[in-house]
Amino acid sequence: MSSRRYDGRTTTFSPEGRLYQVEYAMEAISHAGTVIGILAKDGVVLAAEKKVTGKLFEQDKSSEKIYVLGDNILGGFAGVTSDANTLVNYARNTVQNVLLSYDDDIPVEHLTQYMCDLKQGYTQYGGLRPFGVSILYGGWDAHHNFQLYHSDPSGNYSGWKATCIGSNNGTATSLLKQDYKEGCTTQEAMSLACKVLSKTMDSTALDSEKIEFAHLTLSPRTGKPQPRIFTAQDIDRLLEREGLAKPKDPELEEAAPTAAAAGAGPAVSGSRGGEGMNVD
Amino acid sequence: MSSRRYDGRTTTFSPEGRLYQVEYAMEAISHAGTVIGILAKDGVVLAAEKKVTGKLFEQDKSSEKIYVLGDNILGGFAGVTSDANTLVNYARNTVQNVLLSYDDDIPVEHLTQYMCDLKQGYTQYGGLRPFGVSILYGGWDAHHNFQLYHSDPSGNYSGWKATCIGSNNGTATSLLKQDYKEGCTTQEAMSLACKVLSKTMDSTALDSEKIEFAHLTLSPRTGKPQPRIFTAQDIDRLLEREGLAKPKDPELEEAAPTAAAAGAGPAVSGSRGGEGMNVD
Amino acid sequence: MSSRRYDGRTTTFSPEGRLYQVEYAMEAISHAGTVIGILAKDGVVLAAEKKVTGKLFEQDKSSEKIYVLGDNILGGFAGVTSDANTLVNYARNTVQNVLLSYDDDIPVEHLTQYMCDLKQGYTQYGGLRPFGVSILYGGWDAHHNFQLYHSDPSGNYSGWKATCIGSNNGTATSLLKQDYKEGCTTQEAMSLACKVLSKTMDSTALDSEKIEFAHLTLSPRTGKPQPRIFTAQDIDRLLEREGLAKPKDPELEEAAPTAAAAGAGPAVSGSRGGEGMNVD
Amino acid sequence: MSSRRYDGRTTTFSPEGRLYQVEYAMEAISHAGTVIGILAKDGVVLAAEKKVTGKLFEQDKSSEKIYVLGDNILGGFAGVTSDANTLVNYARNTVQNVLLSYDDDIPVEHLTQYMCDLKQGYTQYGGLRPFGVSILYGGWDAHHNFQLYHSDPSGNYSGWKATCIGSNNGTATSLLKQDYKEGCTTQEAMSLACKVLSKTMDSTALDSEKIEFAHLTLSPRTGKPQPRIFTAQDIDRLLEREGLAKPKDPELEEAAPTAAAAGAGPAVSGSRGGEGMNVD
Amino acid sequence: MSSRRYDGRTTTFSPEGRLYQVEYAMEAISHAGTVIGILAKDGVVLAAEKKVTGKLFEQDKSSEKIYVLGDNILGGFAGVTSDANTLVNYARNTVQNVLLSYDDDIPVEHLTQYMCDLKQGYTQYGGLRPFGVSILYGGWDAHHNFQLYHSDPSGNYSGWKATCIGSNNGTATSLLKQDYKEGCTTQEAMSLACKVLSKTMDSTALDSEKIEFAHLTLSPRTGKPQPRIFTAQDIDRLLEREGLAKPKDPELEEAAPTAAAAGAGPAVSGSRGGEGMNVD
Amino acid sequence: MSSRRYDGRTTTFSPEGRLYQVEYAMEAISHAGTVIGILAKDGVVLAAEKKVTGKLFEQDKSSEKIYVLGDNILGGFAGVTSDANTLVNYARNTVQNVLLSYDDDIPVEHLTQYMCDLKQGYTQYGGLRPFGVSILYGGWDAHHNFQLYHSDPSGNYSGWKATCIGSNNGTATSLLKQDYKEGCTTQEAMSLACKVLSKTMDSTALDSEKIEFAHLTLSPRTGKPQPRIFTAQDIDRLLEREGLAKPKDPELEEAAPTAAAAGAGPAVSGSRGGEGMNVD
Amino acid sequence: MSSRRYDGRTTTFSPEGRLYQVEYAMEAISHAGTVIGILAKDGVVLAAEKKVTGKLFEQDKSSEKIYVLGDNILGGFAGVTSDANTLVNYARNTVQNVLLSYDDDIPVEHLTQYMCDLKQGYTQYGGLRPFGVSILYGGWDAHHNFQLYHSDPSGNYSGWKATCIGSNNGTATSLLKQDYKEGCTTQEAMSLACKVLSKTMDSTALDSEKIEFAHLTLSPRTGKPQPRIFTAQDIDRLLEREGLAKPKDPELEEAAPTAAAAGAGPAVSGSRGGEGMNVD
């Protein structure tokens, strides 16, 4: 209780040496939709659970959780959505600046470090709050081939073979540990991602409305990295192939969001007109 | 109760990872008059409920909730009126700057992002408060055709086919979900908007004093987007066509605002001389 | 009671989405002398009740509540007097800058918006307090002819046919609603203003010491807008014509301020040597 | 009691719309020595009560409460002495700047406004406190002839025929109201000032040690305004002429300050070595 | 008690219009060693009591309380020693700047005003504390001949014939009042200073270790002002002449500081290794 | 208890002269993995315990606790990981700047001082928090040969022959004191480091997943310093040679992290998806 | 107790005129190792007690408490070690800047003043804390020959013949007073310093691990000042000569630090891995 005295200010250590504001920012992420990243020998795969869906939602326009940050890097974001949007802008600017200066793609770890320095600063200076966002960076560069990094609100980062962020990351991590095979192909990684998502999401069946999917591979023609965010059709086809597609029953679709809304706390409700802060 | 400790500062996360100031700003919007946006195949429609009316109010001069932001974009605002005015200025400047730099209309999502970056900053830096305003952006650009976006005080945004913000958004959203048909025409969208408004507003009958109406279509002659904010006559004619017009009884008109004033809380009262902050 | 926790800082929303500091600033205005604005077809009329009077007060020198802001705009101010003075300066600078840049009078709504943007900023940034002033802008421009706007401490504004700000604005608004006729002449508007003032002011009879009067009409000769602030003689003649003039009894005059001082709270007492903050 | 919550910060309105810090600053003035200003048809007179006197006090060197601000303006100050000194510097700089720019004396109301804008700013921005000083400006300019203005810590000002600031301003104002005659001469104004001072000051008899005197008239030779601060001899001669001079008894003189010190609270004690803040 | 709420911030007036932080800063001075200033017809004399003495103290090196600020001005300081050092630097810079700009000595009141403006600023802006120092300025300039000014932490100043600051200023002022003769010579002033010091200091006998002495006279040869800080020998000779010298008993000397240390509170203890803040 | 009042702000001394925030920052380090530094006659050895391991963790990519700061300096970091990353960047920039300016390697103590000045500043200025990181600097320069420095969050540093930072530094220091031999070779130092780590770490057996190892020696060919961070293979070979290698049992490996997670408090848990701030 | 209200901010005077934060900073020094300074006729001697020792501590590398600040000045520091390091840098920069500007050594008092101005600023501005360091400056310049100054955290300084700072300064001062002889030689001063240290330190016997020693004399050859910090050998030889050397028993050495650690409070414990802030 009295330890609560140290949580109101970013720039304050608690007597146990903890930075509560950073930990609370991490809490924001634990309500966000899961994002999974898996490293394959010939690519890197990102998959995400969308929390906000509905018939009126414009599906095709804006991917919500997975963004192309540069020609060679994909980013998967979990946490406060508006913070994530700002960080996407920052990342894209960084990528373009390096491209302009060196006429070469930014190394993946380089971008990760840039972003983490920014994030760290927001945990150390007064009058600011940490960014409430964790990020998975999946990318390729000539130095280290395909790579997968994870960064959190404290500005810390680390390299992984397979990891996940967001609401069910405990379950997802266990599944990944169990089933991940080193040297797997991108196809196998995608299968694994689908399997993990299907087990961690609330809904019994997956469809293109509830998940986002992307991978980064080398173009067989040019040998250059090729990021690809899956369209709804792509996702549906993939899910069908994996045997995870939802049976085509429109009634069920209508019912699902209602159930989700009932089960979820206010913080994870969709942005349907100002009912709470959006955390995907 | 103790969770209240985290709500006095924008730059503070609560232990559950929530930003209370942002949520309170959203609360300001829930008292504001409803704004409805509907995407049609050949246009986009915005309709709004005006909270402040009266015989002495200068009707024609200043639309209160729907503004032309650029040649290709309409904006519908709900929340703290003075914050909205400031954001209208900012949006118009952004639109003109892009026009000047690229000699082309700003893409709709582009403007939405610009505005959201601004809003997000006001949730992260100390000594500021979030803008208490949600916005619907209805626009057209060559890349994505007609589009409808919604942004909230956190700086988050998303694309919708039909959505609404403001006081009765729950009811309105249900109605929209039920009756919205994909690929509808602008005429059908306008009918739907009228119907939804008539069911969510307190008054039994609509008239041009209580609502604002606008649509953006392509000019059949030039093929350019054409924003149009309806005049009082236009609205009355529309309502009549829809069978929603108020019977012409001047006594009733006088009585209505009094009733509204009695029923409404102080925060939603009109700006008739400093009785409370204006939230439309 | 606990809701009071949110009222100490401008940059804090309360859980209900209210900005208490802005509402308190509006409260300052509710103690100020009434200012009435009435739009006529051939002019716009401003009339104000002066709270500070007395034999030793230099009548002619400085009007207290109505100012000429530009060749085409009159401003009526109610609230914290020193804040009002600062805003008068700001408005006049704005008017001159526009005149210098465009060699044309500033549009009335333009000035209103400028002033409101300034006011809004003082409600959103830390370390400032809102301006405790409401303003009526009565003006003419070629685009919209005669106009009457009202702005409050939040930075919100709206157009009116007739409105009032200050201490008895409830009563005054009722009277205006009842008696205002659209398309009235400036003369009729002046009569109405006199009538309303005579009913809302504490004193039984009006005279030039207790009220200020101004109108803006088009010069019949040049067709240009002509602001005119009435001298004491003008006002007395007007009141006599309206049958509202005070009987010439010097004893009564001496007694009146004493009575007013006895009846009024400390906040509305005159500036006779530091007895409280001046709010007219 | 709970209303006290709003008095610690300048930038905070109380729920009744009051700015307590400004009112407390005015309280500082109510302990200061009285300053009287009287407007005559051919001049303007300022007279002040000095609170700090004594045998060891260097009489001739620094006038304490009345300063020549420019060739055409006298200023009488009541309140926190060090704040007053700073404002005197500011006023003199303003006067010289205008003189340099326009080669003409600054209009009296102009200077008053300049000073009030400065003062108002100190009531609206965080991290500052209001100036604890009220000022009487007595001046002459070609536009409005002789003028007398009063400004207070809020930055408000007003024109007067006769007024006073400081400790006994209630009594003094009554006396002025009773005896002031419009169109009086400077000589009559000086008599009135002497009379008022003699009735409001604690001491039974006046002498040049306890009061300051100044007037501004037009030079009969050049027609230019001529400020004149009276020397001790001038004052004694004036008092004698008015029949208010103290009988020449050095013992009484020694006793008087002791009595004053005994009667006065700590805040009004002289600056004899750090016993409290100086408020004259 | 509740009035204490207003003493934590410089920029806060208490409800009685007092600035507590300034008054507390003055309290710091009341523990400091006495400094006496006396104006003679042919010079000005400053004398001070040193609080920190002892066998190991390097006597000759740094005078502690009286400094030459310029060729024509001496300064005597009482209060927080480190604040005083900073103000000495500031004063000397000011003197040299004026000398450089005008090739003439700075007028004494001019310097006093400069210093007071600096001090006043530290009482009005947030994030600062007032200087805890009172100063006596003894100087000569061509305009006003010999002068003696006193300034306190509020930034107020006044001219005196004889005054004193520091711990026993009440007693000292009485003595000065009683014995000061106008038009006395510098020699007489020095005798008076010795007499006053001998009666106000705790020690029974004076010697060069416990007091500092300085005067400013006109050089008989050049007619220029000549500041002179007395050496230990000068002081001893002076004291002997006045019959106030301590009998030469080294044992007594050893004992005295111990006694003083026992009697004095912690705030006035010497700087012998971090036992408390130094206030001379 | 009441002493806790002084721990919320960096810029506040407690009455006992302690800076609590700095001490709390040091507490953060006491949960971090141990880093050991040992100075040999022909090199300097750094060894560290990794807290975050697991099958999915990308082993080869990013060393976590030991970094090459320059050609002649190795750095071992314990504490808040994101703070450490920022300091690594700062150190590398400093090293390169010196190299650029002087075309020579930076002296080791020089870099240590630079870093400590930075750290000290974060303990003295408001609105910042101290860096929660202790650092061991092992380096070589021509002036002082091989050197080992330790710096802590206060910005203090000192030179050591052998020291350690992090969770079990008490035990480790005792072991070092007991077994360290002056003039030992790098090989002996490495043996000692292995021995100490094996006794202080929770796991019964060491392997390349749990520890990091690095040394800096002079290249026998060029005579230049040669930093070398051991690969997993290098470490395994070393451990085998020392007889400390883990028996090759994959089951045990799986079990170990689970046990560690169970035993450790939340602050030391790995960065597997936002469960707490990362402190290695 | 209630007086504690004034100790949280540097910029706040307590009602008694005290600055608590400065006094707390001085408290930090009272736990630090003693530093003694003695002025001789042909030199100046500094000696210090080291608190942090141990077998693993790199003795030769970094002196901890006595530094050469310039060719003619030695500095002895007691207090927060990291603050001291920063001040050493500042002092050395100042010395070099003066040397560069004037091609002459900085006068000793000059440097002292520079440092004190810096220190004073940190006691007067918000958002900073005072430096927790007292300094002895022993130096020589052509103007005042050998000199010894003491400065404390308030920014106050004074000249001494012999003084000391740190933990046992009371005892040490008494010893110095008793035994100091004016006009002693450097050799005698060194003997005295040894004697005082041996009586004030906890350990029964001195050796080069526990003390630092330095003197500044004039080079007999060049006549220039020559600072010399004693090596361990020098110190051991000196102690032997004085008969204060520790008997050569390695067991005792091992035991001593343990005993010291047991007896000392946490604030004075060594920097052996983050157990508390370092105060030497």
Coordinates of N, CA, C and O in Angstrom, one line a residue, chain A residues 158-205:
Chain A
S158 N 15.2 -7.3 -27.0 CA 15.9 -8.6 -27.0 C 15.6 -9.3 -28.3 O 14.5 -9.1 -28.9
G159 N 16.5 -10.2 -28.7 CA 16.2 -11.0 -30.0 C 15.6 -12.3 -29.6 O 15.9 -12.9 -28.6
W160 N 14.6 -12.8 -30.4 CA 13.9 -14.0 -30.2 C 13.8 -14.9 -31.4 O 13.9 -14.3 -32.5
K161 N 13.6 -16.1 -31.2 CA 13.3 -17.0 -32.4 C 11.8 -17.0 -32.6 O 11.3 -17.1 -33.7
A162 N 11.1 -17.0 -31.5 CA 9.6 -16.9 -31.5 C 9.1 -16.3 -30.2 O 9.6 -16.7 -29.2
T163 N 8.3 -15.3 -30.3 CA 7.8 -14.7 -29.1 C 6.4 -14.1 -29.3 O 5.9 -14.1 -30.4
C164 N 5.8 -13.6 -28.3 CA 4.5 -13.0 -28.5 C 4.3 -11.9 -27.4 O 4.9 -12.0 -26.3
I165 N 3.5 -10.9 -27.7 CA 3.1 -9.9 -26.8 C 1.6 -9.7 -26.7 O 0.9 -10.1 -27.7
G166 N 1.1 -9.1 -25.7 CA -0.4 -8.9 -25.6 C -1.0 -9.8 -24.6 O -0.4 -10.3 -23.7
S167 N -2.3 -9.9 -24.8 CA -3.2 -10.4 -23.6 C -2.9 -11.9 -23.2 O -2.8 -12.1 -22.0
N168 N -2.7 -12.8 -24.1 CA -2.5 -14.2 -23.7 C -1.1 -14.6 -23.9 O -0.9 -15.8 -24.2
N169 N -0.2 -13.8 -23.6 CA 1.2 -14.1 -24.0 C 1.7 -15.3 -23.2 O 2.7 -16.0 -23.7
G170 N 1.2 -15.6 -22.0 CA 1.7 -16.7 -21.3 C 1.4 -18.0 -22.0 O 2.3 -18.8 -22.3
T171 N 0.1 -18.2 -22.3 CA -0.3 -19.4 -23.0 C 0.4 -19.5 -24.3 O 1.0 -20.6 -24.7
A172 N 0.5 -18.4 -25.1 CA 1.1 -18.4 -26.4 C 2.5 -18.8 -26.3 O 3.0 -19.6 -27.1
T173 N 3.3 -18.3 -25.3 CA 4.7 -18.6 -25.2 C 4.9 -20.1 -24.9 O 5.8 -20.7 -25.5
S174 N 4.0 -20.7 -24.1 CA 4.1 -22.1 -23.8 C 4.0 -22.9 -25.1 O 4.7 -23.8 -25.4
L175 N 2.9 -22.5 -25.9 CA 2.7 -23.2 -27.1 C 3.8 -23.1 -28.1 O 4.2 -24.1 -28.7
L176 N 4.4 -21.9 -28.1 CA 5.5 -21.7 -29.0 C 6.7 -22.5 -28.6 O 7.4 -23.1 -29.5
K177 N 7.0 -22.5 -27.3 CA 8.1 -23.3 -26.8 C 8.0 -24.8 -27.2 O 8.9 -25.4 -27.6
Q178 N 6.8 -25.2 -27.0 CA 6.5 -26.6 -27.3 C 6.6 -27.0 -28.7 O 7.3 -28.0 -29.1
D179 N 6.1 -26.2 -29.6 CA 6.0 -26.6 -31.0 C 7.0 -25.9 -32.0 O 7.1 -26.3 -33.1
Y180 N 7.8 -25.0 -31.5 CA 8.7 -24.3 -32.4 C 9.8 -25.2 -32.8 O 10.4 -25.9 -31.9
K181 N 10.1 -25.3 -34.0 CA 11.3 -26.1 -34.5 C 12.3 -25.1 -35.2 O 11.9 -24.4 -36.1
E182 N 13.5 -25.2 -34.7 CA 14.5 -24.3 -35.4 C 14.7 -24.7 -36.8 O 14.6 -25.9 -37.2
G183 N 14.9 -23.8 -37.7 CA 15.1 -24.1 -39.1 C 13.8 -24.4 -39.8 O 13.9 -25.0 -40.9
C184 N 12.7 -24.0 -39.2 CA 11.4 -24.3 -39.9 C 11.3 -23.3 -41.1 O 12.0 -22.3 -41.2
T185 N 10.4 -23.6 -42.0 CA 10.2 -22.8 -43.2 C 9.1 -21.7 -42.8 O 8.4 -21.9 -41.8
T186 N 9.0 -20.7 -43.6 CA 8.0 -19.7 -43.4 C 6.6 -20.4 -43.4 O 5.7 -20.0 -42.6
Q187 N 6.4 -21.3 -44.3 CA 5.1 -22.0 -44.3 C 4.8 -22.7 -42.9 O 3.7 -22.5 -42.4
E188 N 5.8 -23.4 -42.4 CA 5.6 -24.0 -41.1 C 5.4 -23.0 -40.0 O 4.6 -23.2 -39.1
A189 N 6.1 -21.9 -40.1 CA 5.9 -20.8 -39.1 C 4.5 -20.2 -39.2 O 3.9 -19.9 -38.1
M190 N 4.0 -20.1 -40.4 CA 2.6 -19.6 -40.5 C 1.6 -20.6 -39.9 O 0.6 -20.2 -39.2
S191 N 1.8 -21.8 -40.1 CA 1.0 -22.8 -39.5 C 1.0 -22.7 -38.0 O -0.1 -22.7 -37.4
L192 N 2.2 -22.6 -37.5 CA 2.4 -22.5 -36.1 C 1.6 -21.3 -35.5 O 0.9 -21.4 -34.5
A193 N 1.8 -20.2 -36.2 CA 1.1 -18.9 -35.8 C -0.4 -19.1 -35.7 O -1.0 -18.7 -34.8
C194 N -0.9 -19.7 -36.8 CA -2.4 -19.9 -36.8 C -2.8 -20.8 -35.7 O -3.8 -20.5 -35.0
K195 N -2.0 -21.9 -35.4 CA -2.4 -22.8 -34.4 C -2.4 -22.1 -33.0 O -3.3 -22.2 -32.2
V196 N -1.3 -21.3 -32.8 CA -1.3 -20.6 -31.5 C -2.4 -19.6 -31.3 O -3.1 -19.6 -30.3
L197 N -2.7 -18.9 -32.4 CA -3.8 -17.9 -32.3 C -5.1 -18.6 -32.0 O -5.9 -18.1 -31.2
S198 N -5.3 -19.7 -32.7 CA -6.6 -20.4 -32.5 C -6.8 -20.8 -31.1 O -7.9 -21.0 -30.6
K199 N -5.7 -21.1 -30.4 CA -5.9 -21.6 -29.0 C -5.9 -20.5 -28.0 O -6.4 -20.7 -26.9
T200 N -5.4 -19.3 -28.4 CA -5.4 -18.2 -27.4 C -6.5 -17.2 -27.5 O -6.9 -16.5 -26.6
M201 N -7.1 -17.2 -28.7 CA -8.2 -16.2 -28.9 C -9.5 -16.7 -28.2 O -9.7 -17.9 -28.1
D202 N -10.4 -15.8 -27.9 CA -11.6 -16.2 -27.2 C -12.6 -16.9 -28.1 O -13.3 -17.8 -27.7
S203 N -12.6 -16.5 -29.4 CA -13.5 -17.0 -30.3 C -13.1 -18.5 -30.6 O -12.0 -18.8 -30.6
T204 N -14.1 -19.3 -30.9 CA -13.9 -20.7 -31.2 C -13.3 -20.8 -32.6 O -12.6 -21.8 -32.9
A205 N -13.6 -19.9 -33.5 CA -13.1 -20.1 -34.9 C -12.5 -18.7 -35.3 O -12.9 -17.7 -34.9

